[in-house]
Amino acid sequence: MKILLVSYYPLPYAGGIWTVVSNLQQKLLSLGHQVDLFSQRPDLSGYRMHHLDHGMMLESMRPKIMTRINRELPFHQQHPIIQKAEIYRLNFEMTLREYGLESYDVIHAQDVTAAQIIGSMKPAHIPLVTSAHGSLTKEIFLVLKSVYPHLSDHSILTGRDFNYYKRLEKEAYKESKYIHTQSKWMKSQIETDFRVNPIKVISYPLGIHNKQTGTPVSKKDRSKVLIFSGRVIYLKGITFLLEALSQVELGRQDWECLIVGDGDYLPAAKALAKRLRLNDRVSFLGHQQNMEDILAQGDLLIQPSLQDTQPLSVVEGQFAGLPAIVSDAAGLPEMIQDGLNGLIVPTGDAKSLQNAIEALLNDDDRRCRMGQAAIAWANERWTLDAMVSQTLALYKRALT
């Protein structure tokens, strides 16, 4: 098959989607398929086919893009969030039209924005499969609450910004022949919120190539290492993690927390850590290439997201033998066997998060048992071969 993987967002980029997409592409290539990848450049300067590494740069297209936005969205100056999204969306569309889509057997969108654009321009005979890695409307709702804290929930839900994204997501699902989700929670959201026929929505977990070697050593009788890995954005619950750690620190100081990743919330997170007097306990490492080495030094992974479907940080942590403490948001509870290989706490509840952290810091034997259980769970559930096999089956189903 000749397959096109497409992403509205930049690739390569720090985060789980790049790991999944690159692993998927390499495995499909090894099986004899032709696989192209189209995405935004990491510096946001334009879109490109990765194997060609050229494309129409955003700045050269900006006059044409703004002409269309002024004509189609005359209100855009009062809605900078929509304006920015439309600039990138039209940059995506115009660039991809230059490459053409006629030669592909299957197009696999990695997000609903890419799917919405592709659906409006692809030849009718080429099936579109969409991986819904998260709920765009639920994520944008939380983002808008953080950007406009003075607005009521009703004002946000009826506002133009929210409904712009809701329309994109609805159109993406309509245009897709099949929709892949990695959690039962996400499948339910699509079917309920957007009234999508359940036959179109196929659920199976993501998988990655496991780079961890050996089994974790027992790490008793030394300072403990807590790890958060992921984009440092408001949605990841960093605020509640730091608040919980500030209370843990009052009772014991034999630990440190490594926050690995970049994001637009990083300055605010650093300021909060300083205000909570956590500078000696919390280190912000930025994006790191050597996550295997960092995870090998860890004792505990923490993922307190406000909204998350299947973060790869939890998968990688489980392969490394780290028990995970996760929130009960969205698809996260499906990743954990509560009490066996990790703990689940209420979303946005710093006190419950504190209690869970202290419970595992205080019990080395329990924590190590959970780590071994995490490895077994990961090797059973998160394999790349299983994901690729199910993805190929979905492509073949879409072609019939």
XYZ file of C-alpha atoms in Angstrom:
400
model
C 0.000 0.000 0.000
C 0.978 3.605 -0.506
C 0.062 5.400 2.712
C 0.109 9.077 3.671
C 0.407 9.966 7.352
C -0.611 13.572 8.015
C -0.397 15.865 11.035
C -1.629 19.422 11.467
C 0.902 19.772 14.278
C 4.708 19.968 14.053
C 6.781 16.801 13.705
C 9.306 15.915 14.994
C 8.165 17.411 18.269
C 8.672 16.613 21.915
C 5.803 14.395 22.925
C 4.185 11.047 22.423
C 2.626 11.603 18.990
C 6.025 11.795 17.296
C 7.088 8.558 18.964
C 3.931 6.810 17.777
C 3.996 8.207 14.229
C 7.709 7.581 13.656
C 7.452 4.047 15.069
C 4.403 3.361 12.878
C 6.091 4.696 9.746
C 9.292 2.708 10.264
C 7.426 -0.528 10.960
C 5.186 -0.122 7.913
C 8.235 0.590 5.739
C 9.920 -2.563 7.038
C 6.835 -4.531 5.965
C 7.195 -3.286 2.387
C 4.673 -0.447 2.323
C 5.416 3.009 0.936
C 4.749 5.567 3.663
C 5.001 9.346 3.298
C 4.673 11.805 6.168
C 3.297 15.346 5.897
C 3.369 17.727 8.857
C 4.177 21.193 10.066
C 7.847 22.002 10.503
C 9.128 22.054 14.104
C 9.804 25.810 13.860
C 6.223 26.405 12.563
C 7.608 28.030 9.397
C 5.519 25.914 7.040
C 4.429 22.415 6.061
C 6.382 19.740 4.186
C 6.615 16.173 2.981
C 9.363 14.774 5.195
C 11.072 12.717 2.501
C 11.306 15.772 0.246
C 12.014 18.316 3.009
C 10.699 21.233 1.040
C 7.375 22.970 0.916
C 5.747 26.346 0.714
C 6.948 28.524 3.566
C 4.314 30.289 5.602
C 5.686 33.798 5.126
C 5.599 33.527 1.338
C 1.964 32.421 1.523
C 0.816 34.861 4.196
C -0.650 37.522 1.817
C -2.800 34.910 0.051
C -3.792 33.342 3.374
C -4.818 36.664 4.895
C -6.870 37.532 1.819
C -8.884 34.348 2.306
C -9.251 34.877 6.050
C -10.430 38.466 5.567
C -13.008 37.250 3.053
C -14.219 34.125 4.858
C -13.794 35.161 8.516
C -14.285 38.944 8.747
C -14.481 38.713 12.559
C -11.004 37.168 12.926
C -9.298 40.239 14.399
C -11.543 39.996 17.458
C -10.651 36.295 17.830
C -6.856 35.849 17.725
C -7.115 32.156 18.645
C -9.206 31.486 15.542
C -7.002 33.704 13.390
C -3.847 31.794 14.352
C -5.520 28.424 13.777
C -6.803 29.498 10.361
C -3.382 30.735 9.272
C -1.881 27.318 9.967
C -4.910 25.481 8.559
C -4.734 27.323 5.246
C -0.946 26.940 5.122
C -1.519 23.171 5.502
C -4.203 23.082 2.802
C -2.364 25.177 0.206
C 0.901 23.282 0.653
C -0.693 19.847 0.435
C -2.536 20.834 -2.748
C 0.863 21.435 -4.343
C 1.926 17.858 -3.599
C -1.368 16.214 -4.567
C -3.123 13.200 -3.065
C -4.113 11.128 -6.105
C -1.391 8.475 -5.799
C -2.223 7.268 -2.263
C -4.241 4.196 -1.324
C -5.010 5.355 2.227
C -4.649 8.657 4.078
C -4.191 8.413 7.852
C -4.748 11.691 9.734
C -3.156 11.963 13.174
C -5.557 14.640 14.441
C -9.019 15.936 13.660
C -7.838 19.259 12.216
C -5.769 17.441 9.595
C -8.744 15.175 8.922
C -11.103 18.118 8.447
C -8.784 19.699 5.872
C -8.053 16.436 4.065
C -11.729 15.538 3.923
C -12.537 18.685 1.975
C -9.854 18.154 -0.692
C -9.079 14.437 -1.152
C -10.299 12.406 -4.143
C -13.535 10.626 -3.243
C -12.147 7.116 -3.839
C -9.283 7.432 -1.318
C -10.384 6.475 2.212
C -9.528 8.696 5.165
C -8.720 7.055 8.493
C -8.385 9.366 11.502
C -6.651 8.673 14.795
C -8.372 10.792 17.437
C -5.544 11.019 19.961
C -7.586 13.344 22.158
C -10.821 15.298 22.443
C -10.176 18.618 20.716
C -13.311 20.308 22.055
C -12.742 19.217 25.642
C -9.113 20.303 25.504
C -9.937 23.675 23.965
C -12.631 24.223 26.604
C -10.020 23.873 29.367
C -7.587 26.070 27.445
C -10.216 28.786 27.040
C -11.030 28.601 30.760
C -7.360 29.287 31.531
C -7.097 32.085 28.937
C -10.409 33.734 29.908
C -10.870 32.991 33.645
C -13.518 35.721 33.931
C -15.892 33.940 31.521
C -18.542 31.491 32.711
C -18.642 27.958 31.335
C -21.829 28.867 29.458
C -20.142 31.867 27.824
C -17.242 29.698 26.680
C -19.461 26.883 25.372
C -21.626 29.297 23.380
C -18.736 31.478 22.232
C -17.240 31.671 18.755
C -13.812 30.283 19.726
C -15.166 27.048 21.204
C -17.654 26.476 18.413
C -14.986 27.003 15.751
C -13.151 23.956 17.113
C -16.350 21.999 17.680
C -17.223 22.437 14.010
C -13.757 21.243 12.950
C -14.035 18.108 15.063
C -17.570 17.343 13.850
C -16.587 17.728 10.187
C -13.486 15.568 10.690
C -15.516 12.642 11.987
C -18.057 13.041 9.188
C -15.335 12.947 6.520
C -13.514 9.923 8.007
C -14.390 6.432 6.827
C -13.072 5.049 10.112
C -11.953 6.681 13.349
C -9.343 5.091 15.582
C -9.284 5.810 19.306
C -6.864 4.419 21.870
C -9.311 4.422 24.775
C -12.869 3.335 25.437
C -13.469 6.763 26.978
C -12.604 8.536 23.720
C -14.745 6.134 21.688
C -17.706 6.930 23.933
C -17.119 10.683 23.634
C -17.103 10.571 19.838
C -20.210 8.427 19.620
C -22.144 10.451 22.209
C -21.032 14.052 21.679
C -20.902 13.921 17.872
C -23.498 11.191 17.223
C -21.074 9.103 15.190
C -22.150 5.593 14.219
C -20.311 3.175 16.564
C -19.423 1.013 13.544
C -17.085 3.808 12.385
C -15.179 4.041 15.684
C -12.507 1.391 16.277
C -10.646 1.280 19.587
C -7.231 -0.256 20.240
C -4.243 0.979 22.271
C -1.179 2.679 20.881
C 2.118 0.841 20.999
C 5.776 1.776 20.803
C 9.159 0.172 20.329
C 10.423 -0.534 23.840
C 13.943 0.844 24.270
C 14.300 -0.061 27.933
C 16.874 -2.779 28.622
C 16.846 -5.244 31.469
C 14.748 -4.910 34.597
C 14.829 -2.069 37.104
C 17.083 -2.497 40.095
C 15.769 -2.098 43.613
C 16.217 1.536 44.616
C 15.757 1.410 48.352
C 17.598 3.424 50.977
C 18.381 6.438 48.833
C 16.794 9.667 47.797
C 13.772 8.948 45.601
C 13.312 10.325 42.083
C 9.838 11.378 40.942
C 9.333 12.048 37.227
C 6.830 14.025 35.186
C 7.360 13.728 31.434
C 5.343 15.501 28.762
C 4.441 18.883 27.368
C 4.545 21.497 30.094
C 1.105 22.952 29.461
C -1.806 23.801 31.736
C -3.767 20.710 30.665
C -1.090 18.399 32.077
C -1.961 19.401 35.659
C 1.481 20.765 36.574
C -0.087 23.257 38.992
C -1.627 20.482 41.092
C 1.583 18.449 41.003
C 3.605 21.360 42.389
C 0.981 22.095 45.042
C 1.041 18.444 46.130
C 4.844 18.378 46.224
C 4.935 21.486 48.401
C 2.999 19.533 51.039
C 5.081 16.366 50.632
C 8.171 18.485 51.235
C 6.908 19.508 54.667
C 7.109 15.914 55.870
C 10.186 14.546 54.126
C 13.052 15.826 52.022
C 14.613 12.606 50.707
C 13.278 13.046 47.178
C 13.551 15.129 44.025
C 11.152 15.652 41.142
C 12.310 15.913 37.528
C 9.958 17.735 35.176
C 10.968 16.730 31.657
C 9.520 18.607 28.705
C 8.888 22.016 27.186
C 5.714 24.010 26.696
C 4.069 27.387 27.001
C 3.297 26.840 30.698
C 6.969 26.391 31.610
C 7.610 29.988 32.816
C 4.483 29.906 34.998
C 5.429 26.482 36.378
C 8.915 27.675 37.285
C 7.471 30.757 38.968
C 5.036 28.626 40.971
C 7.803 26.241 42.053
C 9.828 29.211 43.269
C 6.842 30.667 45.119
C 6.243 27.299 46.799
C 9.941 27.114 47.754
C 10.540 23.963 45.758
C 13.701 25.076 43.974
C 15.803 22.520 45.866
C 13.369 19.695 45.144
C 12.095 20.284 41.589
C 14.285 20.453 38.477
C 12.975 21.579 35.092
C 15.036 19.697 32.510
C 13.332 20.825 29.303
C 13.130 18.432 26.375
C 15.501 15.476 26.684
C 16.556 12.918 24.087
C 17.708 10.337 26.645
C 14.399 9.519 28.333
C 15.407 5.874 28.741
C 18.353 6.920 30.926
C 16.225 9.350 32.939
C 13.463 6.804 33.520
C 16.035 4.204 34.570
C 16.945 6.460 37.515
C 13.331 7.027 38.541
C 11.176 5.545 41.270
C 7.761 6.940 40.419
C 6.006 8.509 37.427
C 3.318 11.148 37.971
C 0.753 12.161 35.321
C -1.899 14.432 36.923
C -3.500 15.630 33.670
C -6.783 17.498 33.510
C -7.424 15.910 30.092
C -5.447 13.060 28.487
C -6.310 10.023 26.420
C -3.226 7.780 26.414
C -0.046 9.742 27.196
C 3.064 7.904 26.016
C 4.908 9.069 29.127
C 2.910 6.532 31.153
C 3.639 3.798 28.599
C 7.372 4.557 28.651
C 7.370 4.710 32.442
C 5.694 1.316 32.697
C 8.223 -0.255 30.339
C 10.900 1.196 32.652
C 9.303 -0.399 35.699
C 7.882 2.739 37.295
C 4.515 2.660 39.033
C 2.412 5.596 37.865
C 0.149 7.944 39.760
C -2.440 9.297 37.326
C -5.586 11.395 37.542
C -8.979 9.910 36.737
C -9.352 12.222 33.721
C -10.488 10.910 30.348
C -8.616 7.772 29.242
C -5.967 7.727 31.973
C -7.727 5.226 34.291
C -7.675 2.666 31.458
C -3.871 2.729 31.540
C -3.557 1.698 35.185
C -4.558 -1.287 37.287
C -5.319 0.742 40.389
C -3.399 -0.575 43.383
C -1.522 -3.152 41.300
C 0.787 -1.183 38.992
C -0.114 2.364 40.001
C -2.623 4.624 41.720
C -5.514 6.724 40.407
C -6.439 10.023 42.093
C -9.253 12.544 41.477
C -8.497 15.117 38.788
C -7.302 18.471 40.102
C -7.114 17.244 43.715
C -3.697 18.210 45.079
C -4.396 16.678 48.503
C -5.226 13.249 47.064
C -2.156 13.459 44.846
C -0.025 14.298 47.891
C -1.411 11.297 49.773
C -0.703 8.939 46.868
C 2.871 10.191 46.478
C 3.529 9.809 50.195
C 1.999 6.321 50.249
C 4.454 5.056 47.635
C 7.449 6.970 48.995
C 6.794 5.418 52.406
C 6.613 1.804 51.190
C 9.632 0.633 49.185
C 8.441 -2.964 48.903
C 5.011 -1.993 47.591
C 6.502 0.466 45.127
C 8.928 -2.140 43.763
C 6.160 -4.739 43.408
C 4.098 -2.209 41.492
C 7.080 -1.513 39.230
C 7.429 -5.181 38.314
C 3.688 -5.371 37.636
C 3.994 -2.288 35.407
C 6.592 -4.038 33.218
C 4.386 -7.094 32.774
C 1.380 -4.902 31.927
C 3.368 -2.845 29.388
C 4.779 -5.895 27.616
C 1.272 -7.291 27.279
C -0.595 -4.122 26.326
C 1.638 -1.525 24.633
C 3.485 -3.443 21.889
C 4.291 -1.856 18.541
C 3.573 -5.071 16.623
C 0.026 -5.253 17.983
C -0.683 -1.607 17.110
C 0.688 -1.961 13.570
C -1.242 -5.184 12.975
C -4.502 -3.540 14.015
C -3.725 -0.396 12.011
C -3.106 -2.428 8.840
C -6.360 -4.288 9.437
C -8.116 -0.916 9.690
C -6.539 0.278 6.413
C -7.673 -2.892 4.621
C -11.151 -2.501 6.066
C -11.264 1.099 4.817
C -10.310 -0.046 1.307
C -13.231 -2.457 1.026
